[in-house]
mmCIF file of C-alpha atoms in Angstrom:
data_model
loop_
_atom_site.group_PDB
_atom_site.id
_atom_site.type_symbol
_atom_site.label_atom_id
_atom_site.label_comp_id
_atom_site.label_asym_id
_atom_site.label_seq_id
_atom_site.Cartn_x
_atom_site.Cartn_y
_atom_site.Cartn_z
ATOM 1 C CA MET V 8 -6.714 -2.547 -44.857
ATOM 2 C CA ALA V 9 -9.825 -0.870 -46.186
ATOM 3 C CA ARG V 10 -11.801 -1.978 -43.178
ATOM 4 C CA ILE V 11 -9.218 -0.455 -40.877
ATOM 5 C CA LEU V 12 -9.411 2.907 -42.568
ATOM 6 C CA GLN V 13 -13.175 2.844 -42.030
ATOM 7 C CA SER V 14 -12.694 2.969 -38.267
ATOM 8 C CA PRO V 15 -14.983 5.307 -36.276
ATOM 9 C CA ILE V 16 -12.070 7.567 -35.290
ATOM 10 C CA ASN V 17 -12.152 10.928 -37.037
ATOM 11 C CA ALA V 18 -8.402 11.186 -37.470
ATOM 12 C CA THR V 19 -6.134 12.392 -40.206
ATOM 13 C CA PHE V 20 -3.744 9.550 -40.964
ATOM 14 C CA ASN V 21 -0.190 10.600 -41.622
ATOM 15 C CA HIS V 22 3.261 9.469 -40.663
ATOM 16 C CA VAL V 23 2.827 6.252 -38.688
ATOM 17 C CA SER V 24 4.454 2.920 -39.521
ATOM 18 C CA THR V 25 3.101 -0.616 -39.204
ATOM 19 C CA ASP V 26 5.071 -3.703 -38.311
ATOM 20 C CA ILE V 27 3.812 -5.519 -41.411
ATOM 21 C CA PRO V 28 6.797 -5.753 -43.856
ATOM 22 C CA GLN V 29 4.601 -5.688 -46.938
ATOM 23 C CA LEU V 30 2.841 -2.504 -45.845
ATOM 24 C CA GLN V 31 5.327 0.242 -45.170
ATOM 25 C CA LEU V 32 2.484 2.635 -44.395
ATOM 26 C CA GLN V 33 2.775 5.484 -41.961
ATOM 27 C CA PHE V 34 -0.050 7.272 -40.155
ATOM 28 C CA GLN V 35 -0.647 9.120 -36.926
ATOM 29 C CA PHE V 36 -3.678 10.112 -34.859
ATOM 30 C CA PRO V 37 -3.647 12.411 -31.847
ATOM 31 C CA ILE V 38 -4.597 11.024 -28.444
ATOM 32 C CA SER V 39 -7.213 13.757 -28.088
ATOM 33 C CA HIS V 40 -9.376 11.992 -30.683
ATOM 34 C CA MET V 41 -9.693 9.075 -28.310
ATOM 35 C CA GLU V 42 -10.676 10.872 -25.142
ATOM 36 C CA PHE V 43 -14.432 10.403 -25.018
ATOM 37 C CA LEU V 44 -15.011 7.292 -27.081
ATOM 38 C CA GLU V 45 -16.468 4.301 -25.277
ATOM 39 C CA PRO V 46 -13.977 2.711 -24.869
ATOM 40 C CA TYR V 47 -11.914 5.859 -24.985
ATOM 41 C CA ASP V 48 -9.263 4.708 -27.449
ATOM 42 C CA CYS V 49 -9.264 2.574 -30.561
ATOM 43 C CA CYS V 50 -7.351 -0.483 -29.382
ATOM 44 C CA GLY V 51 -10.374 -2.785 -29.158
ATOM 45 C CA TYR V 52 -11.530 -1.840 -32.671
ATOM 46 C CA PHE V 53 -8.207 -2.739 -34.202
ATOM 47 C CA ASP V 54 -7.913 -5.774 -31.951
ATOM 48 C CA TYR V 55 -11.020 -7.111 -33.653
ATOM 49 C CA PHE V 56 -9.160 -7.221 -36.934
ATOM 50 C CA GLY V 57 -6.216 -9.007 -35.391
ATOM 51 C CA TRP V 58 -3.518 -6.363 -35.083
ATOM 52 C CA LEU V 59 -2.886 -3.197 -33.158
ATOM 53 C CA PRO V 60 -1.650 0.144 -34.547
ATOM 54 C CA ARG V 61 1.319 1.744 -32.897
ATOM 55 C CA ILE V 62 0.731 5.140 -31.282
ATOM 56 C CA VAL V 63 3.544 7.351 -32.489
ATOM 57 C CA ASP V 64 4.537 9.793 -29.795
ATOM 58 C CA ASP V 65 8.070 11.141 -29.807
ATOM 59 C CA GLU V 66 7.807 12.011 -26.119
ATOM 60 C CA SER V 67 6.840 8.436 -25.277
ATOM 61 C CA GLU V 68 9.850 7.124 -27.136
ATOM 62 C CA ARG V 69 12.143 9.197 -24.937
ATOM 63 C CA ASP V 70 10.377 9.180 -21.566
ATOM 64 C CA PRO V 71 9.605 5.812 -19.912
ATOM 65 C CA ILE V 72 6.908 7.434 -17.759
ATOM 66 C CA ALA V 73 5.070 8.760 -20.821
ATOM 67 C CA ARG V 74 5.621 5.469 -22.646
ATOM 68 C CA ASP V 75 4.026 3.461 -19.842
ATOM 69 C CA ALA V 76 1.146 5.947 -19.639
ATOM 70 C CA THR V 77 0.539 5.388 -23.362
ATOM 71 C CA ARG V 78 0.678 1.621 -22.858
ATOM 72 C CA LEU V 79 -1.989 1.889 -20.160
ATOM 73 C CA ILE V 80 -4.161 4.049 -22.430
ATOM 74 C CA ARG V 81 -4.050 1.353 -25.068
ATOM 75 C CA ALA V 82 -4.435 -1.506 -22.581
ATOM 76 C CA LEU V 83 -7.585 0.054 -21.112
ATOM 77 C CA GLY V 84 -9.084 1.037 -24.444
ATOM 78 C CA GLY V 85 -10.210 -2.281 -25.788
ATOM 79 C CA ILE V 86 -13.498 -4.091 -25.442
ATOM 80 C CA THR V 87 -11.649 -6.207 -22.883
ATOM 81 C CA PRO V 88 -8.816 -4.517 -20.925
ATOM 82 C CA ARG V 89 -5.371 -6.006 -21.503
ATOM 83 C CA THR V 90 -4.630 -6.952 -17.890
ATOM 84 C CA SER V 91 -1.300 -8.555 -18.793
ATOM 85 C CA VAL V 92 0.010 -5.156 -19.913
ATOM 86 C CA ILE V 93 -1.504 -3.392 -16.897
ATOM 87 C CA THR V 94 0.040 -5.931 -14.523
ATOM 88 C CA GLU V 95 3.465 -5.576 -16.122
ATOM 89 C CA VAL V 96 3.425 -1.768 -15.846
ATOM 90 C CA LEU V 97 2.106 -1.729 -12.270
ATOM 91 C CA SER V 98 4.493 -4.360 -10.932
ATOM 92 C CA ARG V 99 7.630 -3.095 -12.678
ATOM 93 C CA ASN V 100 7.400 0.558 -11.610
ATOM 94 C CA SER V 101 7.952 1.921 -8.102
ATOM 95 C CA HIS V 102 5.065 3.598 -6.308
ATOM 96 C CA SER V 103 6.546 7.050 -6.916
ATOM 97 C CA ASP V 104 6.883 6.314 -10.656
ATOM 98 C CA LEU V 105 3.310 5.052 -10.792
ATOM 99 C CA LEU V 106 2.103 8.377 -9.400
ATOM 100 C CA LEU V 107 3.983 10.121 -12.226
ATOM 101 C CA ILE V 108 2.414 7.743 -14.750
ATOM 102 C CA GLN V 109 -0.986 8.612 -13.296
ATOM 103 C CA GLU V 110 -0.265 12.322 -13.935
ATOM 104 C CA LYS V 111 0.921 11.655 -17.484
ATOM 105 C CA PHE V 112 -2.158 9.502 -18.131
ATOM 106 C CA TYR V 113 -4.342 12.446 -17.131
ATOM 107 C CA GLU V 114 -2.396 14.826 -19.389
ATOM 108 C CA LYS V 115 -3.024 12.571 -22.359
ATOM 109 C CA THR V 116 -6.655 11.605 -21.714
ATOM 110 C CA LYS V 117 -8.059 14.202 -19.282
ATOM 111 C CA ARG V 118 -9.211 11.236 -17.247
ATOM 112 C CA HIS V 119 -7.729 10.019 -13.973
ATOM 113 C CA LEU V 120 -6.225 6.547 -14.067
ATOM 114 C CA THR V 121 -7.870 5.801 -10.724
ATOM 115 C CA GLU V 122 -11.258 6.468 -12.355
ATOM 116 C CA ALA V 123 -10.422 4.148 -15.235
ATOM 117 C CA PHE V 124 -9.530 1.358 -12.801
ATOM 118 C CA ALA V 125 -12.505 2.088 -10.530
ATOM 119 C CA SER V 126 -14.894 1.580 -13.455
ATOM 120 C CA HIS V 127 -14.109 -2.151 -13.205
ATOM 121 C CA LYS V 128 -15.052 -4.398 -10.305
ATOM 122 C CA GLY V 129 -13.052 -6.939 -8.343
ATOM 123 C CA ALA V 130 -9.963 -7.294 -6.152
ATOM 124 C CA TYR V 131 -7.608 -6.931 -9.117
ATOM 125 C CA TRP V 132 -8.937 -3.489 -9.990
ATOM 126 C CA SER V 133 -9.020 -2.386 -6.347
ATOM 127 C CA LEU V 134 -5.328 -3.259 -6.063
ATOM 128 C CA ALA V 135 -4.557 -1.541 -9.373
ATOM 129 C CA LYS V 136 -6.316 1.610 -8.187
ATOM 130 C CA ALA V 137 -4.450 1.580 -4.849
ATOM 131 C CA LEU V 138 -1.100 1.245 -6.622
ATOM 132 C CA VAL V 139 -1.611 4.548 -8.474
ATOM 133 C CA THR V 140 -2.986 6.354 -5.402
ATOM 134 C CA PRO V 141 -0.786 8.081 -2.787
ATOM 135 C CA LEU V 142 -0.334 5.658 0.112
ATOM 136 C CA GLU V 143 -1.525 8.208 2.658
ATOM 137 C CA ASN V 144 -4.821 8.517 0.740
ATOM 138 C CA VAL V 145 -5.292 4.736 0.718
ATOM 139 C CA GLU V 146 -4.637 4.606 4.449
ATOM 140 C CA ALA V 147 -6.809 7.629 5.272
ATOM 141 C CA VAL V 148 -9.800 5.980 3.563
ATOM 142 C CA ALA V 149 -9.132 2.746 5.464
ATOM 143 C CA LEU V 150 -8.832 4.647 8.747
ATOM 144 C CA HIS V 151 -12.105 6.492 8.165
ATOM 145 C CA LYS V 152 -13.807 3.187 7.375
ATOM 146 C CA ALA V 153 -12.367 1.705 10.590
ATOM 147 C CA PHE V 154 -14.105 4.414 12.645
ATOM 148 C CA GLU V 155 -17.471 4.098 10.874
ATOM 149 C CA GLY V 156 -20.511 2.314 12.263
ATOM 150 C CA TRP V 157 -20.964 0.885 15.713
ATOM 151 C CA GLY V 158 -17.648 0.421 17.485
ATOM 152 C CA PHE V 159 -14.463 0.436 15.463
ATOM 153 C CA ASP V 160 -11.988 -1.860 13.728
ATOM 154 C CA LEU V 161 -9.289 -2.263 16.383
ATOM 155 C CA PRO V 162 -6.681 -4.192 14.304
ATOM 156 C CA THR V 163 -6.846 -1.688 11.443
ATOM 157 C CA ILE V 164 -6.538 1.337 13.740
ATOM 158 C CA CYS V 165 -3.523 -0.180 15.498
ATOM 159 C CA GLU V 166 -1.905 -1.125 12.182
ATOM 160 C CA LEU V 167 -2.304 2.379 10.736
ATOM 161 C CA LEU V 168 -1.510 4.547 13.762
ATOM 162 C CA LEU V 169 0.912 2.646 15.997
ATOM 163 C CA GLY V 170 4.549 1.758 15.534
ATOM 164 C CA ARG V 171 4.794 3.757 12.310
ATOM 165 C CA PRO V 172 7.552 6.224 11.340
ATOM 166 C CA THR V 173 6.708 9.760 12.454
ATOM 167 C CA GLU V 174 6.590 11.133 8.894
ATOM 168 C CA ASP V 175 4.060 8.463 7.871
ATOM 169 C CA VAL V 176 1.769 9.264 10.793
ATOM 170 C CA VAL V 177 1.964 13.023 10.123
ATOM 171 C CA LYS V 178 1.148 12.503 6.429
ATOM 172 C CA LEU V 179 -1.770 10.248 7.308
ATOM 173 C CA ARG V 180 -3.174 12.736 9.817
ATOM 174 C CA THR V 181 -2.901 15.635 7.344
ATOM 175 C CA THR V 182 -4.479 13.648 4.501
ATOM 176 C CA TYR V 183 -7.326 12.439 6.712
ATOM 177 C CA ASN V 184 -8.069 16.012 7.741
ATOM 178 C CA ASN V 185 -8.032 17.195 4.116
ATOM 179 C CA LEU V 186 -10.226 14.370 2.808
ATOM 180 C CA TYR V 187 -12.883 14.477 5.503
ATOM 181 C CA GLY V 188 -12.635 18.032 6.838
ATOM 182 C CA ARG V 189 -12.209 16.681 10.339
ATOM 183 C CA ASP V 190 -9.213 16.203 12.595
ATOM 184 C CA ILE V 191 -8.488 12.531 13.193
ATOM 185 C CA MET V 192 -7.778 13.446 16.811
ATOM 186 C CA ALA V 193 -11.458 14.312 17.210
ATOM 187 C CA ASP V 194 -12.542 10.918 15.870
ATOM 188 C CA VAL V 195 -10.124 9.166 18.216
ATOM 189 C CA LYS V 196 -11.573 11.077 21.160
ATOM 190 C CA ASP V 197 -15.128 10.227 20.073
ATOM 191 C CA GLU V 198 -14.545 6.524 19.449
ATOM 192 C CA ALA V 199 -11.728 5.455 21.766
ATOM 193 C CA GLY V 200 -11.298 5.996 25.462
ATOM 194 C CA GLY V 201 -9.031 5.556 28.453
ATOM 195 C CA ASN V 202 -5.415 4.533 27.974
ATOM 196 C CA PHE V 203 -6.065 3.295 24.435
ATOM 197 C CA GLU V 204 -7.187 6.795 23.475
ATOM 198 C CA ASN V 205 -4.127 8.279 25.173
ATOM 199 C CA ILE V 206 -1.616 6.129 23.287
ATOM 200 C CA LEU V 207 -3.338 6.861 19.949
ATOM 201 C CA LEU V 208 -3.290 10.601 20.605
ATOM 202 C CA ALA V 209 0.352 10.472 21.686
ATOM 203 C CA SER V 210 1.250 8.628 18.483
ATOM 204 C CA LEU V 211 -0.670 11.130 16.339
ATOM 205 C CA GLU V 212 1.278 13.986 17.907
ATOM 206 C CA GLY V 213 4.272 12.689 15.945
ATOM 207 C CA LYS V 214 6.853 13.546 18.591
ATOM 208 C CA ARG V 215 8.953 10.384 18.440
ATOM 209 C CA GLY V 216 12.657 11.236 18.549
ATOM 210 C CA PRO V 217 14.698 11.070 15.315
ATOM 211 C CA ASP V 218 16.347 7.719 14.654
ATOM 212 C CA THR V 219 20.039 8.454 14.200
ATOM 213 C CA GLY V 220 21.045 4.865 14.838
ATOM 214 C CA VAL V 221 23.087 5.956 17.871
ATOM 215 C CA VAL V 222 21.924 4.470 21.183
ATOM 216 C CA ASN V 223 22.644 5.962 24.584
ATOM 217 C CA GLN V 224 22.999 2.878 26.796
ATOM 218 C CA ALA V 225 22.583 4.889 29.990
ATOM 219 C CA ALA V 226 19.258 6.282 28.740
ATOM 220 C CA VAL V 227 18.130 2.766 27.777
ATOM 221 C CA ASP V 228 18.989 1.477 31.248
ATOM 222 C CA ASP V 229 17.090 4.354 32.836
ATOM 223 C CA ASP V 230 13.974 3.537 30.784
ATOM 224 C CA ILE V 231 14.208 -0.139 31.715
ATOM 225 C CA GLU V 232 14.225 0.855 35.385
ATOM 226 C CA LEU V 233 11.255 3.166 34.807
ATOM 227 C CA LEU V 234 9.220 0.499 33.008
ATOM 228 C CA TYR V 235 10.067 -2.118 35.630
ATOM 229 C CA ALA V 236 9.032 0.254 38.404
ATOM 230 C CA ALA V 237 5.821 1.030 36.486
ATOM 231 C CA SER V 238 4.862 -2.628 36.040
ATOM 232 C CA GLU V 239 6.542 -5.606 37.746
ATOM 233 C CA GLY V 240 7.993 -3.493 40.532
ATOM 234 C CA ARG V 241 4.674 -2.312 41.932
ATOM 235 C CA PHE V 242 1.107 -3.396 42.574
ATOM 236 C CA GLY V 243 -0.911 -2.114 39.618
ATOM 237 C CA ALA V 244 0.891 -0.907 36.485
ATOM 238 C CA ASP V 245 1.377 2.730 35.444
ATOM 239 C CA PRO V 246 0.278 2.913 31.786
ATOM 240 C CA GLU V 247 1.363 6.535 31.369
ATOM 241 C CA MET V 248 5.037 5.580 31.632
ATOM 242 C CA PHE V 249 4.614 2.952 28.914
ATOM 243 C CA ILE V 250 2.844 5.473 26.672
ATOM 244 C CA GLU V 251 5.646 7.981 27.111
ATOM 245 C CA VAL V 252 8.436 5.520 26.334
ATOM 246 C CA LEU V 253 6.680 3.767 23.443
ATOM 247 C CA THR V 254 5.640 6.958 21.620
ATOM 248 C CA LEU V 255 8.556 9.324 22.276
ATOM 249 C CA ARG V 256 11.737 7.227 22.122
ATOM 250 C CA SER V 257 13.540 6.572 18.824
ATOM 251 C CA GLU V 258 13.221 3.192 17.145
ATOM 252 C CA SER V 259 16.886 2.293 17.754
ATOM 253 C CA HIS V 260 16.492 3.178 21.429
ATOM 254 C CA LEU V 261 13.389 1.009 21.726
ATOM 255 C CA ARG V 262 14.944 -1.977 19.959
ATOM 256 C CA LYS V 263 17.825 -1.906 22.420
ATOM 257 C CA LEU V 264 15.406 -1.528 25.320
ATOM 258 C CA PHE V 265 13.336 -4.526 24.156
ATOM 259 C CA ALA V 266 16.492 -6.630 23.797
ATOM 260 C CA ASP V 267 17.942 -5.661 27.192
ATOM 261 C CA TYR V 268 14.776 -5.714 29.309
ATOM 262 C CA PRO V 269 14.836 -9.501 30.015
ATOM 263 C CA LEU V 270 18.518 -9.268 30.968
ATOM 264 C CA LYS V 271 17.946 -6.526 33.525
ATOM 265 C CA SER V 272 14.491 -7.465 34.758
ATOM 266 C CA LYS V 273 14.572 -9.247 38.101
ATOM 267 C CA ASN V 274 12.091 -11.788 36.748
ATOM 268 C CA LYS V 275 13.932 -12.194 33.396
ATOM 269 C CA THR V 276 10.664 -11.498 31.589
ATOM 270 C CA ASP V 277 10.476 -10.096 28.069
ATOM 271 C CA ILE V 278 8.640 -6.812 27.596
ATOM 272 C CA ILE V 279 5.685 -8.260 25.637
ATOM 273 C CA SER V 280 4.991 -10.776 28.401
ATOM 274 C CA VAL V 281 5.027 -7.898 30.887
ATOM 275 C CA MET V 282 2.506 -5.967 28.797
ATOM 276 C CA LYS V 283 0.206 -8.982 28.517
ATOM 277 C CA SER V 284 0.324 -9.659 32.247
ATOM 278 C CA GLU V 285 -0.069 -6.046 33.392
ATOM 279 C CA PHE V 286 -2.569 -4.663 30.850
ATOM 280 C CA MET V 287 -5.667 -5.915 29.106
ATOM 281 C CA GLY V 288 -8.012 -5.190 26.240
ATOM 282 C CA LYS V 289 -7.360 -2.500 23.644
ATOM 283 C CA PHE V 290 -4.450 -0.911 25.506
ATOM 284 C CA GLU V 291 -2.641 -4.241 25.719
ATOM 285 C CA THR V 292 -3.147 -4.716 21.963
ATOM 286 C CA ALA V 293 -1.807 -1.215 21.310
ATOM 287 C CA CYS V 294 1.344 -1.711 23.395
ATOM 288 C CA VAL V 295 2.080 -5.094 21.812
ATOM 289 C CA THR V 296 1.540 -3.638 18.317
ATOM 290 C CA VAL V 297 4.103 -0.875 18.881
ATOM 291 C CA THR V 298 6.603 -3.371 20.290
ATOM 292 C CA GLN V 299 6.224 -5.894 17.462
ATOM 293 C CA ALA V 300 6.300 -3.241 14.724
ATOM 294 C CA ILE V 301 9.539 -1.707 15.984
ATOM 295 C CA ASP V 302 11.384 -4.670 17.496
ATOM 296 C CA ASP V 303 11.241 -7.005 14.449
ATOM 297 C CA HIS V 304 9.560 -5.258 11.565
ATOM 298 C CA PRO V 305 9.757 -8.095 8.984
ATOM 299 C CA HIS V 306 8.163 -10.469 11.498
ATOM 300 C CA TYR V 307 5.449 -7.905 12.219
ATOM 301 C CA VAL V 308 4.659 -7.541 8.493
ATOM 302 C CA ALA V 309 4.562 -11.345 8.220
ATOM 303 C CA LEU V 310 1.983 -11.342 11.041
ATOM 304 C CA LEU V 311 -0.102 -8.814 9.084
ATOM 305 C CA TYR V 312 0.039 -11.008 5.981
ATOM 306 C CA GLN V 313 -1.050 -13.959 8.084
ATOM 307 C CA ARG V 314 -4.000 -11.937 9.380
ATOM 308 C CA ALA V 315 -4.942 -11.117 5.792
ATOM 309 C CA ILE V 316 -4.683 -14.630 4.334
ATOM 310 C CA GLY V 317 -4.219 -17.050 7.229
ATOM 311 C CA GLY V 318 -7.847 -17.861 7.982
ATOM 312 C CA TRP V 319 -10.587 -19.448 5.936
ATOM 313 C CA GLY V 320 -11.386 -16.193 4.200
ATOM 314 C CA ARG V 321 -9.280 -13.325 2.935
ATOM 315 C CA HIS V 322 -8.983 -9.730 4.168
ATOM 316 C CA ASP V 323 -8.644 -7.931 0.819
ATOM 317 C CA ASP V 324 -8.405 -4.375 2.176
ATOM 318 C CA LEU V 325 -5.478 -5.323 4.421
ATOM 319 C CA LEU V 326 -3.845 -7.435 1.716
ATOM 320 C CA ILE V 327 -3.992 -4.529 -0.735
ATOM 321 C CA ARG V 328 -2.523 -2.091 1.803
ATOM 322 C CA LEU V 329 0.361 -4.466 2.489
ATOM 323 C CA ALA V 330 1.056 -4.963 -1.209
ATOM 324 C CA VAL V 331 1.159 -1.200 -1.770
ATOM 325 C CA ARG V 332 3.064 -0.211 1.399
ATOM 326 C CA TYR V 333 5.805 -2.827 1.498
ATOM 327 C CA ARG V 334 7.472 -2.758 -1.913
ATOM 328 C CA ASP V 335 11.062 -2.338 -0.798
ATOM 329 C CA PRO V 336 12.900 -5.421 -2.195
ATOM 330 C CA ALA V 337 15.186 -5.842 0.832
ATOM 331 C CA LEU V 338 12.286 -5.713 3.314
ATOM 332 C CA ARG V 339 10.157 -7.940 1.098
ATOM 333 C CA ALA V 340 12.810 -10.692 1.137
ATOM 334 C CA LYS V 341 13.000 -10.532 4.943
ATOM 335 C CA VAL V 342 9.194 -10.678 5.203
ATOM 336 C CA LYS V 343 9.114 -13.846 3.084
ATOM 337 C CA GLN V 344 11.711 -15.441 5.350
ATOM 338 C CA ALA V 345 9.838 -14.358 8.486
ATOM 339 C CA TYR V 346 6.545 -15.705 7.120
ATOM 340 C CA GLN V 347 8.162 -19.050 6.284
ATOM 341 C CA LYS V 348 9.648 -19.258 9.774
ATOM 342 C CA TYR V 349 6.400 -18.259 11.522
ATOM 343 C CA THR V 350 3.937 -20.409 9.547
ATOM 344 C CA GLY V 351 6.081 -23.072 7.900
ATOM 345 C CA ASP V 352 4.535 -22.077 4.556
ATOM 346 C CA SER V 353 5.842 -20.016 1.658
ATOM 347 C CA LEU V 354 4.185 -16.605 1.473
ATOM 348 C CA MET V 355 4.050 -16.842 -2.325
ATOM 349 C CA ASP V 356 2.431 -20.290 -2.189
ATOM 350 C CA ARG V 357 -0.067 -19.146 0.400
ATOM 351 C CA LEU V 358 -1.032 -16.111 -1.692
ATOM 352 C CA ALA V 359 -1.388 -18.291 -4.775
ATOM 353 C CA SER V 360 -3.650 -20.744 -2.934
ATOM 354 C CA LYS V 361 -5.857 -17.926 -1.574
ATOM 355 C CA THR V 362 -6.352 -16.417 -5.051
ATOM 356 C CA THR V 363 -6.751 -19.618 -7.060
ATOM 357 C CA HIS V 364 -9.933 -18.551 -8.831
ATOM 358 C CA GLU V 365 -8.841 -14.934 -9.433
ATOM 359 C CA TRP V 366 -5.892 -15.370 -11.772
ATOM 360 C CA GLU V 367 -5.560 -11.651 -12.596
ATOM 361 C CA PHE V 368 -5.415 -10.670 -8.911
ATOM 362 C CA LYS V 369 -3.035 -13.554 -8.207
ATOM 363 C CA ARG V 370 -0.721 -12.623 -11.066
ATOM 364 C CA LEU V 371 -0.498 -8.983 -9.948
ATOM 365 C CA LEU V 372 0.050 -9.860 -6.270
ATOM 366 C CA LEU V 373 2.783 -12.368 -7.046
ATOM 367 C CA ALA V 374 4.421 -9.981 -9.513
ATOM 368 C CA LEU V 375 4.530 -7.239 -6.875
ATOM 369 C CA LEU V 376 6.252 -9.620 -4.455
ATOM 370 C CA SER V 377 8.656 -10.921 -7.085
ATOM 371 C CA HIS V 378 9.943 -7.819 -8.905
#
């Protein structure tokens, strides 16, 4: 015990209990004494002697957000971070709760949790950082990266800007503008062109109708006639009509349209086949992306997972975005089923096999998909 009391922390010990029955000692030290140590709390020092003191904080005992913030402070404070604790906190809490934990962490340490995670390298820490960052910030950084350099990252731009709920697109546009001091519309105009540029700009306008779940069958039939006349019913397709329908109609309306189009088309062709036969290049990819994202969303997310982990390598940036964005348990279960149906493999098994040599990253990914 004498060695413990000789710790480098300049604290006044009073009123804290240990879990050792023979030593009913009590002491307390304020978090502020741990702010600027390297590491910035005492957990590693006490770890060295084989046991860990309990931080007594009445607020933490009452508030689960504060309690988890304190657990992260201690987990990050040792010579070696306690990733098992970090994984448990990150996977158990919702994204909104993790943002609150990030705020509480800053209150206690005057250091951002994202900075603490960013000080470590590797996919595990990149995922941990993304989980405590607002989703729109994660996506704005990815979108900016997609526009950098020569050309642009077509799959990422389509994933982030097309087939998304209106509120998500508006948030992303606002955050991008705030982070980079530049309207995303300007970057789209600089980098894209033609009909691909037009569908991106129309999506960024955020004018898609509200999804009330009520479908007007007459309006659906009218749009089917318009799309047929703009594609199969003429020589040379009219992309403007497709842009209007795909970016302005509600999701329920579009799902009904996609389902009914083969029934009413004279050639009995599904809408994606029409797009692939009538258009080409980036605009074809954009139209198909919107259709897949809205028509069968779990299947679309399964396709994104397959793009991230289906090849020889691994697309970590995409994999991290998917893990952060799709945490709804009901959707997650449907995505697993869709992935199994599409590939014949279990999504969990595939993720495990692609992260075999990164057990921390694997454990966090699988925990996020399991909780």
